Coordinates of C-alpha atoms and ligand atoms in Angstrom, one line a residue:
X1 CA 88.6 71.0 119.6
X2 CA 85.6 72.9 120.8
X3 CA 85.2 75.3 117.8
X4 CA 84.2 74.2 114.3
X5 CA 86.5 75.3 111.5
X6 CA 89.6 75.4 113.8
X7 CA 91.7 72.3 113.7
X8 CA 95.3 73.6 113.2
X9 CA 97.7 74.3 116.1
X10 CA 101.2 75.9 115.5
X11 CA 102.5 75.6 119.1
X12 CA 102.1 72.6 121.5
X13 CA 103.8 72.3 124.9
X14 CA 104.4 68.6 125.4
X15 CA 106.7 66.6 127.8
X16 CA 108.7 69.6 128.9
X17 CA 109.4 70.8 125.4
X18 CA 107.9 73.2 122.8
X19 CA 106.7 71.6 119.6
X20 CA 106.4 74.0 116.7
X21 CA 104.8 73.3 113.4
X22 CA 107.5 74.2 110.9
X23 CA 105.7 76.8 108.8
X24 CA 108.6 77.0 106.3
X25 CA 107.6 73.6 105.0
X26 CA 103.9 74.1 104.6
X27 CA 101.8 73.2 102.7
X28 CA 104.0 70.4 101.4
X29 CA 105.0 68.9 104.7
X30 CA 103.3 69.0 108.2
X31 CA 106.3 68.6 110.5
X32 CA 106.5 69.5 114.2
X33 CA 110.0 70.4 115.6
X34 CA 110.7 69.7 119.2
X35 CA 112.6 72.5 120.9
X36 CA 114.3 72.1 124.4
X37 CA 116.3 75.4 124.7
X38 CA 115.6 79.1 124.6
X39 CA 118.3 79.5 122.0
X40 CA 116.4 77.0 119.7
X41 CA 113.2 79.0 120.2
X42 CA 114.9 82.3 119.4
X43 CA 116.3 80.8 116.2
X44 CA 112.9 79.3 115.3
X45 CA 111.4 82.8 115.6
X46 CA 114.2 84.4 113.6
X47 CA 114.0 81.9 110.7
X48 CA 110.2 81.8 110.7
X49 CA 109.5 78.2 111.8
X50 CA 106.9 80.1 113.9
X51 CA 105.6 83.5 112.8
X52 CA 102.7 85.8 113.3
X53 CA 102.7 88.3 116.1
X54 CA 100.8 86.5 118.9
X55 CA 102.4 83.1 118.1
X56 CA 105.9 84.7 118.4
X57 CA 104.9 86.1 121.8
X58 CA 103.6 82.7 123.0
X59 CA 106.7 80.9 121.7
X60 CA 108.9 83.4 123.5
X61 CA 107.0 82.8 126.8
X62 CA 107.6 79.0 126.5
X63 CA 111.2 79.9 125.6
X64 CA 111.6 81.6 129.0
X65 CA 110.4 78.4 130.6
X66 CA 113.0 76.4 128.7
X67 CA 115.7 79.0 129.7
X68 CA 114.8 78.6 133.4
X69 CA 114.7 74.8 133.2
X70 CA 118.2 74.8 131.9
X71 CA 119.6 77.5 134.3
X72 CA 117.8 76.9 137.6
X73 CA 120.1 75.3 140.1
X74 CA 118.4 76.4 143.3
X75 CA 120.7 79.4 143.6
X76 CA 118.8 82.5 142.6
X77 CA 121.6 84.7 141.5
X78 CA 123.1 82.3 139.1
X79 CA 120.0 81.4 137.2
X80 CA 119.0 85.0 136.9
X81 CA 122.2 85.9 135.1
X82 CA 122.0 82.9 132.8
X83 CA 118.3 83.8 132.1
X84 CA 119.1 87.4 131.1
X85 CA 121.2 86.1 128.2
X86 CA 118.3 84.0 127.0
X87 CA 115.9 86.9 127.4
X88 CA 118.1 89.1 125.3
X89 CA 118.4 86.3 122.7
X90 CA 114.6 85.9 122.5
X91 CA 114.1 89.7 122.4
X92 CA 116.5 90.0 119.5
X93 CA 114.8 87.4 117.3
X94 CA 112.4 89.7 115.4
X95 CA 111.9 93.4 115.9
X96 CA 108.4 94.5 114.7
X97 CA 105.7 92.3 116.4
X98 CA 105.4 93.9 119.9
X99 CA 103.7 90.7 121.3
X100 CA 107.2 89.3 121.7
X101 CA 108.3 92.1 124.1
X102 CA 104.9 92.1 125.8
X103 CA 105.2 88.4 126.5
X104 CA 108.8 88.7 127.8
X105 CA 107.8 91.5 130.1
X106 CA 105.0 89.5 131.5
X107 CA 107.3 86.5 132.1
X108 CA 109.9 88.8 133.7
X109 CA 107.3 90.2 136.1
X110 CA 106.6 86.6 137.3
X111 CA 110.3 85.9 137.7
X112 CA 110.8 89.0 139.8
X113 CA 108.0 87.8 142.2
X114 CA 109.3 84.3 142.7
X115 CA 111.5 83.4 145.7
X116 CA 111.8 79.6 145.3
X117 CA 111.4 77.0 142.5
X118 CA 110.2 79.1 139.5
X119 CA 109.3 76.4 137.0
X120 CA 105.7 75.7 137.8
X121 CA 104.8 79.4 138.0
X122 CA 106.5 80.2 134.8
X123 CA 105.0 77.3 132.9
X124 CA 101.6 78.4 134.3
X125 CA 102.2 81.9 133.0
X126 CA 103.2 80.8 129.6
X127 CA 100.1 78.5 129.4
X128 CA 98.0 81.5 130.5
X129 CA 99.4 83.7 127.8
X130 CA 98.6 80.9 125.3
X131 CA 95.1 80.2 126.5
X132 CA 94.2 83.9 126.9
X133 CA 95.3 84.5 123.3
X134 CA 92.9 81.8 122.0
X135 CA 90.1 83.2 124.2
X136 CA 90.8 86.7 122.9
X137 CA 90.6 85.5 119.3
X138 CA 87.3 83.8 119.9
X139 CA 85.9 86.9 121.4
X140 CA 87.2 89.1 118.6
X141 CA 85.7 86.6 116.1
X142 CA 82.2 87.2 117.5
X143 CA 82.7 91.0 117.7
X144 CA 84.2 91.3 114.2
X145 CA 81.7 89.0 112.5
X146 CA 78.8 91.0 114.1
X147 CA 80.0 94.1 112.1
X148 CA 79.9 92.6 108.7
X149 CA 76.3 93.9 108.1
X150 CA 75.3 91.5 105.3
X151 CA 76.4 88.3 103.7
X152 CA 79.5 89.2 101.7
X153 CA 82.9 88.3 100.4
X154 CA 86.0 89.5 102.2
X155 CA 89.7 89.9 101.4
X156 CA 92.5 89.1 103.8
X157 CA 96.3 89.4 103.6
X158 CA 99.2 87.4 105.0
X159 CA 98.2 84.6 107.5
X160 CA 96.5 85.7 110.7
X161 CA 95.0 82.3 111.7
X162 CA 95.7 79.5 114.0
X163 CA 99.1 79.3 112.5
X164 CA 99.9 83.0 113.5
X165 CA 98.4 82.8 117.1
X166 CA 97.7 80.4 119.9
X167 CA 94.7 79.2 117.9
X168 CA 91.6 80.4 116.0
X169 CA 93.3 83.6 114.7
X170 CA 92.7 87.3 114.7
X171 CA 91.5 88.5 111.2
X172 CA 91.1 84.8 110.3
X173 CA 89.1 84.3 113.6
X174 CA 86.6 86.9 112.4
X175 CA 86.5 85.1 109.1
X176 CA 86.0 81.7 110.8
X177 CA 83.2 83.2 112.9
X178 CA 81.6 85.0 109.9
X179 CA 81.7 81.8 107.8
X180 CA 80.2 79.7 110.6
X181 CA 77.3 82.1 110.9
X182 CA 76.8 82.4 107.2
X183 CA 77.7 86.1 107.0
X184 CA 80.8 85.4 104.9
X185 CA 80.2 83.6 101.6
X186 CA 83.7 83.7 100.2
X187 CA 87.3 84.5 101.4
X188 CA 89.8 86.0 99.0
X189 CA 93.4 85.6 100.2
X190 CA 96.3 87.6 98.8
X191 CA 99.2 85.3 98.1
X192 CA 101.4 87.8 100.1
X193 CA 104.7 88.2 98.4
X194 CA 107.5 87.4 99.0
X195 CA 107.1 84.8 101.8
X196 CA 103.7 83.6 100.5
X197 CA 102.0 83.4 103.9
X198 CA 98.7 83.7 102.0
X199 CA 99.3 81.1 99.4
X200 CA 101.2 78.6 101.6
X201 CA 99.6 79.2 105.0
X202 CA 96.2 80.8 104.8
X203 CA 95.0 78.8 101.9
X204 CA 96.2 75.6 103.6
X205 CA 94.7 76.5 106.9
X206 CA 91.3 77.4 105.4
X207 CA 91.2 74.2 103.3
X208 CA 92.1 72.1 106.4
X209 CA 89.0 73.7 108.1
X210 CA 86.8 73.4 105.0
X211 CA 86.4 77.1 104.4
X212 CA 86.5 77.8 100.7
X213 CA 89.3 80.2 99.7
X214 CA 90.1 82.0 96.5
X215 CA 93.8 83.0 96.1
X216 CA 94.9 86.1 94.2
X217 CA 98.2 87.7 93.4
X218 CA 98.7 90.8 95.6
X219 CA 98.6 93.0 92.5
X220 CA 95.1 91.8 91.7
X221 CA 93.5 93.2 94.8
X222 CA 92.6 96.6 93.3
X223 CA 90.9 95.0 90.3
X224 CA 88.9 92.7 92.7
X225 CA 87.7 95.7 94.7
X226 CA 86.8 97.6 91.5
X227 CA 84.6 94.8 90.4
X228 CA 82.7 95.2 93.7
X229 CA 83.5 91.6 94.8
X230 CA 84.5 92.4 98.4
X231 CA 82.8 94.4 101.1
X232 CA 85.5 94.2 103.7
X233 CA 89.3 93.9 103.9
X234 CA 90.1 92.2 107.2
X235 CA 93.7 92.1 108.4
X236 CA 95.7 91.5 111.6
X237 CA 98.5 93.6 113.1
X238 CA 102.0 93.3 114.4
X239 CA 102.0 96.5 116.4
X240 CA 99.5 99.2 116.9
X241 CA 100.9 102.6 117.9
X242 CA 99.2 104.8 120.5
X243 CA 97.6 106.9 117.8
X244 CA 96.1 103.9 116.0
X245 CA 98.6 103.5 113.2
X246 CA 99.0 99.8 112.3
X247 CA 102.1 97.9 111.4
X248 CA 101.3 94.7 109.5
X249 CA 102.6 92.6 106.7
X250 CA 104.0 94.5 103.7
X251 CA 101.1 95.2 101.3
X252 CA 98.6 96.0 104.0
X253 CA 99.0 99.8 103.5
X254 CA 98.4 99.4 99.8
X255 CA 95.2 97.5 100.5
X256 CA 94.0 100.2 102.9
X257 CA 94.5 102.9 100.4
X258 CA 92.8 100.9 97.7
X259 CA 89.9 100.0 100.0
X260 CA 89.2 103.6 100.8
X261 CA 89.3 104.5 97.1
X262 CA 86.7 101.8 96.3
X263 CA 84.4 102.3 99.4
X264 CA 85.5 98.9 100.8
X265 CA 85.6 98.8 104.6
X266 CA 88.9 98.2 106.3
X267 CA 88.9 96.2 109.6
X268 CA 92.0 95.5 111.8
X269 CA 91.7 92.7 114.3
X270 CA 94.3 92.3 117.1
X271 CA 94.5 91.5 120.8
X272 CA 95.5 94.3 123.2
X273 CA 98.9 92.5 123.5
X274 CA 99.6 94.0 120.0
X275 CA 98.8 97.6 121.2
X276 CA 102.0 99.5 122.1
X277 CA 101.2 102.7 124.0
X278 CA 104.9 103.4 124.4
X279 CA 105.2 104.0 120.6
X280 CA 103.4 107.2 119.9
X281 CA 102.9 106.8 116.1
X282 CA 103.6 104.4 113.2
X283 CA 106.7 106.2 112.1
X284 CA 108.4 105.1 115.4
X285 CA 107.7 101.4 114.8
X286 CA 110.8 99.4 113.9
X287 CA 110.3 97.8 110.6
X288 CA 112.1 94.5 109.9
X289 CA 114.2 94.4 106.7
X290 CA 114.6 90.9 105.4
X291 CA 117.2 89.2 103.2
X292 CA 117.5 90.1 99.5
X293 CA 117.4 86.4 98.8
X294 CA 113.6 86.3 99.3
X295 CA 113.2 88.4 96.2
X296 CA 116.2 87.2 94.2
X297 CA 115.5 83.5 94.5
X298 CA 112.5 81.3 94.6
X299 CA 112.9 77.9 96.3
X300 CA 116.6 78.2 95.7
X301 CA 116.1 79.0 92.0
X302 CA 117.3 82.5 90.8
X303 CA 114.4 84.6 89.4
X304 CA 115.9 88.1 89.3
X305 CA 118.4 89.7 87.0
X306 CA 121.9 89.4 88.4
X307 CA 123.1 92.8 89.8
X308 CA 119.6 94.0 90.9
X309 CA 119.5 95.5 94.4
X310 CA 116.6 94.7 96.7
X311 CA 114.4 96.6 99.1
X312 CA 112.5 94.0 101.2
X313 CA 110.7 95.5 104.2
X314 CA 108.6 92.8 105.9
X315 CA 106.0 95.2 107.2
X316 CA 104.4 98.6 106.4
X317 CA 102.4 101.1 108.4
X318 CA 98.8 101.9 107.7
X319 CA 97.8 105.3 109.1
X320 CA 94.9 105.2 111.6
X321 CA 92.8 107.4 109.3
X322 CA 92.5 104.5 106.8
X323 CA 91.2 102.1 109.5
X324 CA 87.4 102.0 109.7
X325 CA 87.3 99.5 112.6
X326 CA 89.7 98.2 115.2
X327 CA 88.6 95.0 117.0
X328 CA 90.3 93.9 120.1
X329 CA 89.1 91.4 122.8
X330 CA 88.0 94.5 124.8
X331 CA 85.6 95.7 122.2
X332 CA 85.2 97.5 118.9
X333 CA 86.6 101.0 118.1
X334 CA 85.2 102.8 115.1
X335 CA 87.8 105.2 113.4
X336 CA 90.5 104.6 116.0
X337 CA 92.5 107.5 117.4
X338 CA 94.8 108.2 120.4
X339 CA 91.9 109.0 122.8
X340 CA 89.8 106.0 121.9
X341 CA 92.8 103.7 122.2
X342 CA 93.9 105.1 125.5
X343 CA 90.4 104.7 126.8
X344 CA 90.2 101.1 125.7
X345 CA 93.6 100.3 127.2
X346 CA 92.6 102.0 130.4
X347 CA 89.2 100.5 131.0
X348 CA 88.5 96.8 131.3
X349 CA 91.0 94.5 133.2
X350 CA 92.8 97.4 134.8
X351 CA 95.5 96.0 137.0
X352 CA 95.9 93.0 134.8
X353 CA 99.2 92.1 133.2
X354 CA 97.8 93.4 129.9
X355 CA 98.3 97.0 131.2
X356 CA 102.1 96.5 131.5
X357 CA 104.5 98.8 129.7
X358 CA 106.2 96.9 127.0
X359 CA 109.8 98.2 126.8
X360 CA 112.1 95.5 128.1
Ligands
MRU401 O1 106.3 88.0 108.9 P1 105.1 87.3 109.6 O2 104.5 86.2 108.9 O3 105.4 87.0 111.1 O4 104.0 88.5 109.6 C1 102.7 88.2 110.1 C2 101.7 89.3 109.9 O5 102.1 90.3 109.4 C3 100.4 89.1 110.5 O6 99.4 89.8 109.7 C4 100.3 89.7 111.9 O7 101.3 89.1 112.7 C5 99.0 89.4 112.6 S1 98.8 87.7 112.9 C6 97.6 87.4 113.9

């Protein structure tokens, strides 16, 4: 692999199938699952074999390829009908990360243009979505690392790395780049209750790539900031509304509030495929509620009092006013707002598929 400190891949297209690193089993087991149908891909997204906004979008794009492989008989009408069921299935797999709907729209646009055998074109498009994501992450890594200002420690939340993307990562891409250039001396990672993306995935990914990582319970973040240990909080996003509000893993909002209180800078790193101009503000972003079991049990072992009810939102919304910097592959926005985001989405690459509306 061309970049140092980047050796993990969550998605691999091989021999007409999608291979996914099963993230439910990490860090104990490194096991790739081979998927050959769109229904299997939708289920893998739903149950978090693959997770992270860009990775979900890429998986869905390959899922469309698998759907067409199964349904294409040479008669256009027939495969289009079968395909719609699979598109609906993929779209219903998880609600918050907008990259899923963005990738499906992009695949649908290609389908609408094809008159004959669609397979090559669709596989080419899925591969392009995958490769463009890695390139965007590497670009954001350079841009974000250049903002750090001085050698420092940073805090991150959830997993935003190669496991959550096509490769390299969003926030973790900035951290990779910052570590490679010596600007980041230490990475603190929230364990990220309840699914433990920080403890199980980020800590694993960073140790695989020989980047030292210090794990902390989510509730310890404020004390860490009070001690003056970190200069930046760097996180990814699942959906960024037109006004700059950011939906990301539950606990992100709390970090943003705490960072502002302690004078710690708050950086959001996300490709433009995560920006949803059709959603005006954070309050309109659908927030996934997950099963009570994630809080009531741990590895199948009951840890909560019987009879307790559970509130388990998977994401929260950080208002734009708490975001100091938004980094996308198109550039850096300081103090994002509707105007700056509209300008960014309107400028570079106009006419590219990235400009597409994202409602299915
Ligand atoms: O529930 P998950 O693990 O899919 O949530 C992932 C996150 O919240 C990430 O921070 C986000 O997708 C950005 S990843 C590049």
